[in-house]
Amino acid sequence: MSYSIEIKRQVFRIKQSKCCRFSELYGFMLACGAFAEPGMIKIAVKNEDFFEYYVSLLENICQIDLKAKYVTVKGSRQVTYILQILDPDTALPIAERFGYPDRLESFANELSECCMRAFIRGAFIATGFIADPEGRYCLELTIKDPLATPIFLEAMRKLKVNPKCGKRAGRDVLYLKSADEIGDFLGNIGAKKSAFEYANAEIEKTILNSVNRVMNCETANINKLIDAAQKQRDAILKLKGSGYRGVDESLREAAELRLENMDMSLTQLGKLHSPPLSKAGMAHRMKKLIELAANLPDPPEQR
Ligand SMILES: [Zn+2]
């Protein structure tokens, strides 16, 4: 089951009062574009349970029997369940019952908060998409009726969710990309468990990011150590090539230790020295070796 369907099932048939059922059905139908063509009503969805539930809700609210108006269409991958009311004598009274389109604009303003949530929930069940929070964060509502887009935007803003609006294949798409906002949206439509999952995923990602930052920092330090050791080796090889000219015995021991143990830190090298040297003592010797090498003329280029 996709993550979207899982969430939809969580909020589908949620316990609610009568006023909310109407709003949820309206949100569902508007997002589906049920009224988008004047004089007819069409609902087309891929999920049989959602289809049957909302059609029977519509029958119930409008006191009408719609059984004869169902069709199912078998696509190449999925069946589409379609309710099509083509005769205006049936379609128009239904549209009127919802106040479509005359009272559409004022609809969001007339809604109480419980109904506003139900309205958005219906739209989400109809055409919503949500990505699994393990990956990217994304929630989308495709609105198949352009007249309804501002109403959904308004309702969501009233619930303190501020989606962005884009277009895909000529349709309006309202979308959220931050875990916080998606969590708020899910909380509003009653998907408390998933709201929690989204919040959790965000926390996990924040922790992972800071672990990565620390690791990157350590890698940078290691790279710095490697650079330093290579610089020391180059200097020592140059001195060695000149027969350690002007290099006293104690410096020479330090030089040989470095060449033999390129992977060691200065502290570790100091411990191998006899007598043992501190990190600072070893660092001083390395610095001296680099200075001496810098004063040597460069060896003639090999031909
Ligand atoms: Zn309500």
Short mmCIF file of C-alpha atoms and ligand atoms in Angstrom, two decimals:
data_model
loop_
_atom_site.label_atom_id
_atom_site.label_comp_id
_atom_site.label_asym_id
_atom_site.label_seq_id
_atom_site.Cartn_x
_atom_site.Cartn_y
_atom_site.Cartn_z
CA MET A 1 0.00 0.00 0.00
CA SER A 2 1.39 3.43 -0.88
CA TYR A 3 2.04 5.89 1.93
CA SER A 4 -0.69 8.18 0.53
CA ILE A 5 -3.31 5.42 0.67
CA GLU A 6 -2.19 4.48 4.16
CA ILE A 7 -2.80 8.03 5.42
CA LYS A 8 -6.07 8.31 3.53
CA ARG A 9 -7.27 5.12 5.20
CA GLN A 10 -6.31 6.58 8.57
CA VAL A 11 -8.63 9.54 8.13
CA PHE A 12 -11.28 7.93 5.95
CA ARG A 13 -14.58 7.49 7.84
CA ILE A 14 -13.18 9.34 10.82
CA LYS A 15 -15.84 9.94 13.45
CA GLN A 16 -17.46 13.31 12.80
CA SER A 17 -20.64 15.32 13.14
CA LYS A 18 -23.26 15.79 10.42
CA CYS A 19 -22.10 19.29 9.45
CA CYS A 20 -18.61 17.95 8.80
CA ARG A 21 -19.83 15.11 6.60
CA PHE A 22 -21.33 17.61 4.20
CA SER A 23 -18.12 19.67 4.10
CA GLU A 24 -15.95 16.61 3.62
CA LEU A 25 -18.07 15.41 0.71
CA TYR A 26 -17.97 18.89 -0.82
CA GLY A 27 -14.17 19.04 -0.50
CA PHE A 28 -13.97 15.60 -2.08
CA MET A 29 -16.21 16.54 -4.99
CA LEU A 30 -14.58 19.92 -5.65
CA ALA A 31 -11.08 18.46 -5.71
CA CYS A 32 -12.33 15.76 -8.11
CA GLY A 33 -13.75 18.46 -10.35
CA ALA A 34 -17.24 16.99 -9.95
CA PHE A 35 -18.95 20.26 -10.92
CA ALA A 36 -16.33 21.57 -13.33
CA GLU A 37 -18.43 20.92 -16.43
CA PRO A 38 -21.67 22.94 -16.31
CA GLY A 39 -24.90 20.92 -16.26
CA MET A 40 -23.28 17.62 -15.30
CA ILE A 41 -21.63 15.90 -12.37
CA LYS A 42 -18.72 13.53 -12.64
CA ILE A 43 -16.71 11.80 -9.95
CA ALA A 44 -13.85 9.55 -11.06
CA VAL A 45 -11.53 7.85 -8.57
CA LYS A 46 -9.31 4.77 -8.50
CA ASN A 47 -10.21 3.54 -5.03
CA GLU A 48 -13.42 1.57 -4.73
CA ASP A 49 -13.93 2.13 -0.98
CA PHE A 50 -13.57 5.90 -1.27
CA PHE A 51 -15.82 5.94 -4.31
CA GLU A 52 -18.61 3.94 -2.70
CA TYR A 53 -18.48 5.86 0.54
CA TYR A 54 -18.69 9.34 -1.00
CA VAL A 55 -21.32 8.37 -3.56
CA SER A 56 -23.51 6.91 -0.84
CA LEU A 57 -22.93 10.06 1.23
CA LEU A 58 -24.04 12.08 -1.78
CA GLU A 59 -27.14 9.90 -2.15
CA ASN A 60 -27.85 10.37 1.50
CA ILE A 61 -27.39 14.13 1.61
CA CYS A 62 -29.32 14.74 -1.63
CA GLN A 63 -31.94 12.02 -0.98
CA ILE A 64 -31.40 10.51 -4.37
CA ASP A 65 -30.63 7.07 -5.82
CA LEU A 66 -27.63 7.14 -8.09
CA LYS A 67 -26.96 3.42 -8.60
CA ALA A 68 -27.87 3.59 -12.28
CA LYS A 69 -25.25 6.26 -12.93
CA TYR A 70 -22.13 4.26 -11.99
CA VAL A 71 -19.65 2.94 -14.48
CA THR A 72 -16.29 1.30 -14.01
CA VAL A 73 -13.57 1.68 -16.59
CA LYS A 74 -10.67 -0.74 -16.72
CA GLY A 75 -7.45 1.07 -17.45
CA SER A 76 -4.22 -0.67 -18.33
CA ARG A 77 -3.12 -0.73 -14.68
CA GLN A 78 -6.10 0.18 -12.54
CA VAL A 79 -9.85 0.32 -12.57
CA THR A 80 -11.44 3.76 -12.42
CA TYR A 81 -14.78 4.11 -10.65
CA ILE A 82 -16.93 6.75 -12.23
CA LEU A 83 -20.20 8.38 -11.33
CA GLN A 84 -21.55 10.37 -14.21
CA ILE A 85 -24.76 12.37 -14.07
CA LEU A 86 -25.30 13.74 -17.53
CA ASP A 87 -28.92 14.84 -17.33
CA PRO A 88 -29.18 18.43 -16.09
CA ASP A 89 -32.48 17.67 -14.32
CA THR A 90 -30.59 15.51 -11.83
CA ALA A 91 -27.25 17.35 -11.91
CA LEU A 92 -28.46 20.90 -11.36
CA PRO A 93 -30.39 20.31 -8.11
CA ILE A 94 -27.33 18.54 -6.70
CA ALA A 95 -25.06 21.47 -7.60
CA GLU A 96 -27.64 23.78 -6.07
CA ARG A 97 -27.71 21.78 -2.86
CA PHE A 98 -23.97 22.56 -2.51
CA GLY A 99 -24.42 26.19 -3.57
CA TYR A 100 -22.23 25.64 -6.60
CA PRO A 101 -21.14 27.91 -8.17
CA ASP A 102 -23.04 30.92 -6.72
CA ARG A 103 -22.12 30.43 -3.05
CA LEU A 104 -18.72 28.89 -3.71
CA GLU A 105 -16.75 32.05 -3.01
CA SER A 106 -18.27 32.66 0.40
CA PHE A 107 -18.11 28.97 1.34
CA ALA A 108 -14.76 29.06 3.15
CA ASN A 109 -15.89 32.06 5.20
CA GLU A 110 -19.05 30.34 6.35
CA LEU A 111 -17.29 27.22 7.59
CA SER A 112 -16.74 26.47 11.25
CA GLU A 113 -13.32 25.11 12.13
CA CYS A 114 -14.44 21.46 12.35
CA CYS A 115 -15.96 21.71 8.87
CA MET A 116 -12.90 23.47 7.47
CA ARG A 117 -10.83 20.48 8.53
CA ALA A 118 -13.35 18.07 7.04
CA PHE A 119 -13.40 20.07 3.79
CA ILE A 120 -9.62 19.73 3.41
CA ARG A 121 -9.74 16.09 4.46
CA GLY A 122 -12.23 15.32 1.68
CA ALA A 123 -9.96 16.97 -0.89
CA PHE A 124 -6.97 15.07 0.40
CA ILE A 125 -8.77 11.74 0.13
CA ALA A 126 -9.88 12.63 -3.40
CA THR A 127 -6.64 13.79 -4.99
CA GLY A 128 -3.99 14.12 -2.29
CA PHE A 129 -0.48 12.78 -2.45
CA ILE A 130 1.97 12.50 0.41
CA ALA A 131 5.55 11.23 0.28
CA ASP A 132 6.92 8.83 2.85
CA PRO A 133 8.84 11.03 5.34
CA GLU A 134 11.80 8.62 5.19
CA GLY A 135 12.61 10.30 1.89
CA ARG A 136 11.73 13.80 0.77
CA TYR A 137 8.96 15.84 2.36
CA CYS A 138 6.07 16.53 0.03
CA LEU A 139 2.32 16.86 0.24
CA GLU A 140 0.20 17.79 -2.75
CA LEU A 141 -3.45 18.42 -3.47
CA THR A 142 -4.44 18.46 -7.11
CA ILE A 143 -7.52 20.61 -7.64
CA LYS A 144 -9.36 19.61 -10.79
CA ASP A 145 -11.77 22.54 -10.65
CA PRO A 146 -9.94 25.89 -11.02
CA LEU A 147 -12.89 27.77 -9.45
CA ALA A 148 -12.28 25.82 -6.24
CA THR A 149 -8.54 26.54 -5.90
CA PRO A 150 -8.93 29.88 -4.06
CA ILE A 151 -11.48 28.29 -1.71
CA PHE A 152 -9.05 25.54 -0.72
CA LEU A 153 -6.24 28.07 -0.32
CA GLU A 154 -8.45 30.21 1.91
CA ALA A 155 -9.57 27.26 4.04
CA MET A 156 -6.02 26.03 4.50
CA ARG A 157 -4.75 29.48 5.43
CA LYS A 158 -7.46 29.72 8.07
CA LEU A 159 -6.05 26.50 9.51
CA LYS A 160 -2.62 28.16 9.51
CA VAL A 161 -1.28 25.99 6.70
CA ASN A 162 0.15 28.00 3.80
CA PRO A 163 0.57 25.92 0.69
CA LYS A 164 2.23 27.14 -2.48
CA CYS A 165 0.28 26.87 -5.70
CA GLY A 166 1.70 25.49 -8.92
CA LYS A 167 0.43 23.90 -12.11
CA ARG A 168 0.88 20.42 -13.49
CA ALA A 169 -0.66 19.19 -16.72
CA GLY A 170 -2.87 22.29 -16.72
CA ARG A 171 -4.21 21.63 -13.21
CA ASP A 172 -3.70 23.59 -10.03
CA VAL A 173 -1.55 21.83 -7.48
CA LEU A 174 -1.33 23.04 -3.89
CA TYR A 175 1.81 21.77 -2.23
CA LEU A 176 3.78 21.78 1.02
CA LYS A 177 7.46 20.90 1.26
CA SER A 178 8.38 21.40 4.89
CA ALA A 179 7.98 18.73 7.54
CA ASP A 180 6.49 21.30 9.94
CA GLU A 181 3.74 22.39 7.58
CA ILE A 182 2.95 18.86 6.45
CA GLY A 183 2.75 17.83 10.11
CA ASP A 184 0.27 20.69 10.71
CA PHE A 185 -1.78 19.67 7.71
CA LEU A 186 -1.93 16.03 8.82
CA GLY A 187 -2.86 17.06 12.35
CA ASN A 188 -5.69 19.19 10.95
CA ILE A 189 -7.19 16.40 8.88
CA GLY A 190 -7.03 14.03 11.84
CA ALA A 191 -3.99 11.94 10.82
CA LYS A 192 -2.38 12.33 14.23
CA LYS A 193 -0.16 9.25 13.91
CA SER A 194 1.36 10.42 10.64
CA ALA A 195 1.73 13.98 11.88
CA PHE A 196 3.86 12.43 14.61
CA GLU A 197 5.83 10.37 12.05
CA TYR A 198 6.59 13.51 10.08
CA ALA A 199 7.75 15.35 13.19
CA ASN A 200 9.91 12.35 14.13
CA ALA A 201 11.49 12.06 10.69
CA GLU A 202 12.42 15.72 10.91
CA ILE A 203 14.09 15.20 14.28
CA GLU A 204 15.97 12.13 12.98
CA LYS A 205 17.19 14.05 9.95
CA THR A 206 18.36 16.94 12.13
CA ILE A 207 20.38 14.53 14.29
CA LEU A 208 21.84 12.76 11.24
CA ASN A 209 22.83 16.11 9.76
CA SER A 210 24.69 17.14 12.87
CA VAL A 211 26.45 13.74 13.04
CA ASN A 212 27.49 14.25 9.41
CA ARG A 213 28.74 17.74 10.20
CA VAL A 214 30.94 16.39 13.00
CA MET A 215 32.25 13.62 10.74
CA ASN A 216 33.04 16.10 7.97
CA CYS A 217 34.89 18.21 10.50
CA GLU A 218 36.94 15.18 11.60
CA THR A 219 37.71 14.30 8.00
CA ALA A 220 38.96 17.85 7.49
CA ASN A 221 41.25 17.47 10.50
CA ILE A 222 42.60 14.17 9.21
CA ASN A 223 43.26 15.74 5.82
CA LYS A 224 45.16 18.53 7.54
CA LEU A 225 47.34 15.95 9.35
CA ILE A 226 48.05 14.11 6.11
CA ASP A 227 49.03 17.36 4.38
CA ALA A 228 51.40 18.23 7.21
CA ALA A 229 53.03 14.76 7.20
CA GLN A 230 53.53 14.96 3.44
CA LYS A 231 55.17 18.36 3.73
CA GLN A 232 57.51 16.94 6.37
CA ARG A 233 58.33 13.93 4.19
CA ASP A 234 59.17 16.13 1.18
CA ALA A 235 61.53 18.23 3.29
CA ILE A 236 63.21 15.19 4.84
CA LEU A 237 63.69 13.48 1.46
CA LYS A 238 65.34 16.64 0.16
CA LEU A 239 67.70 16.72 3.16
CA LYS A 240 68.40 13.01 2.85
CA GLY A 241 69.24 13.50 -0.84
CA SER A 242 71.91 15.97 0.23
CA GLY A 243 73.35 13.44 2.70
CA TYR A 244 71.70 15.24 5.67
CA ARG A 245 74.06 18.14 5.25
CA GLY A 246 73.96 20.42 8.35
CA VAL A 247 71.46 18.11 10.12
CA ASP A 248 72.54 17.09 13.62
CA GLU A 249 72.09 13.61 15.08
CA SER A 250 68.88 14.31 17.06
CA LEU A 251 67.15 15.96 14.10
CA ARG A 252 68.21 13.07 11.92
CA GLU A 253 66.60 10.54 14.24
CA ALA A 254 63.35 12.47 14.17
CA ALA A 255 63.57 12.65 10.37
CA GLU A 256 64.08 8.90 9.99
CA LEU A 257 61.22 8.16 12.41
CA ARG A 258 58.89 10.29 10.29
CA LEU A 259 59.90 8.58 7.06
CA GLU A 260 59.37 5.14 8.57
CA ASN A 261 56.00 6.00 10.14
CA MET A 262 54.09 8.27 7.79
CA ASP A 263 50.72 7.38 9.34
CA MET A 264 51.67 8.37 12.90
CA SER A 265 50.81 11.54 14.75
CA LEU A 266 53.58 13.66 16.25
CA THR A 267 52.64 12.38 19.72
CA GLN A 268 53.07 8.77 18.57
CA LEU A 269 56.39 9.59 16.84
CA GLY A 270 57.66 11.30 20.01
CA LYS A 271 57.09 8.09 21.96
CA LEU A 272 59.30 6.13 19.53
CA HIS A 273 62.14 8.61 19.91
CA SER A 274 64.95 7.83 22.36
CA PRO A 275 64.78 9.48 24.72
CA PRO A 276 61.01 9.99 24.25
CA LEU A 277 59.92 13.45 23.14
CA SER A 278 56.76 15.44 23.74
CA LYS A 279 54.46 16.38 20.85
CA ALA A 280 55.85 19.92 21.05
CA GLY A 281 59.44 18.59 20.96
CA MET A 282 58.64 16.57 17.86
CA ALA A 283 56.81 19.48 16.22
CA HIS A 284 59.82 21.71 16.84
CA ARG A 285 62.10 19.20 15.11
CA MET A 286 59.79 18.89 12.11
CA LYS A 287 59.65 22.66 11.79
CA LYS A 288 63.43 22.83 11.91
CA LEU A 289 63.76 20.12 9.25
CA ILE A 290 61.38 22.02 6.94
CA GLU A 291 63.39 25.23 7.43
CA LEU A 292 66.70 23.47 6.70
CA ALA A 293 65.26 21.89 3.55
CA ALA A 294 63.96 25.26 2.38
CA ASN A 295 67.49 26.67 2.63
CA LEU A 296 68.93 23.87 0.51
CA PRO A 297 69.18 24.62 -3.20
CA ASP A 298 66.66 22.63 -5.24
CA PRO A 299 68.13 19.46 -6.72
CA PRO A 300 68.88 19.71 -10.44
CA GLU A 301 65.99 18.55 -12.60
CA GLN A 302 66.28 15.02 -13.74
CA ARG A 303 66.46 14.46 -17.44
ZN ZN B 1 -18.40 20.53 11.21
#
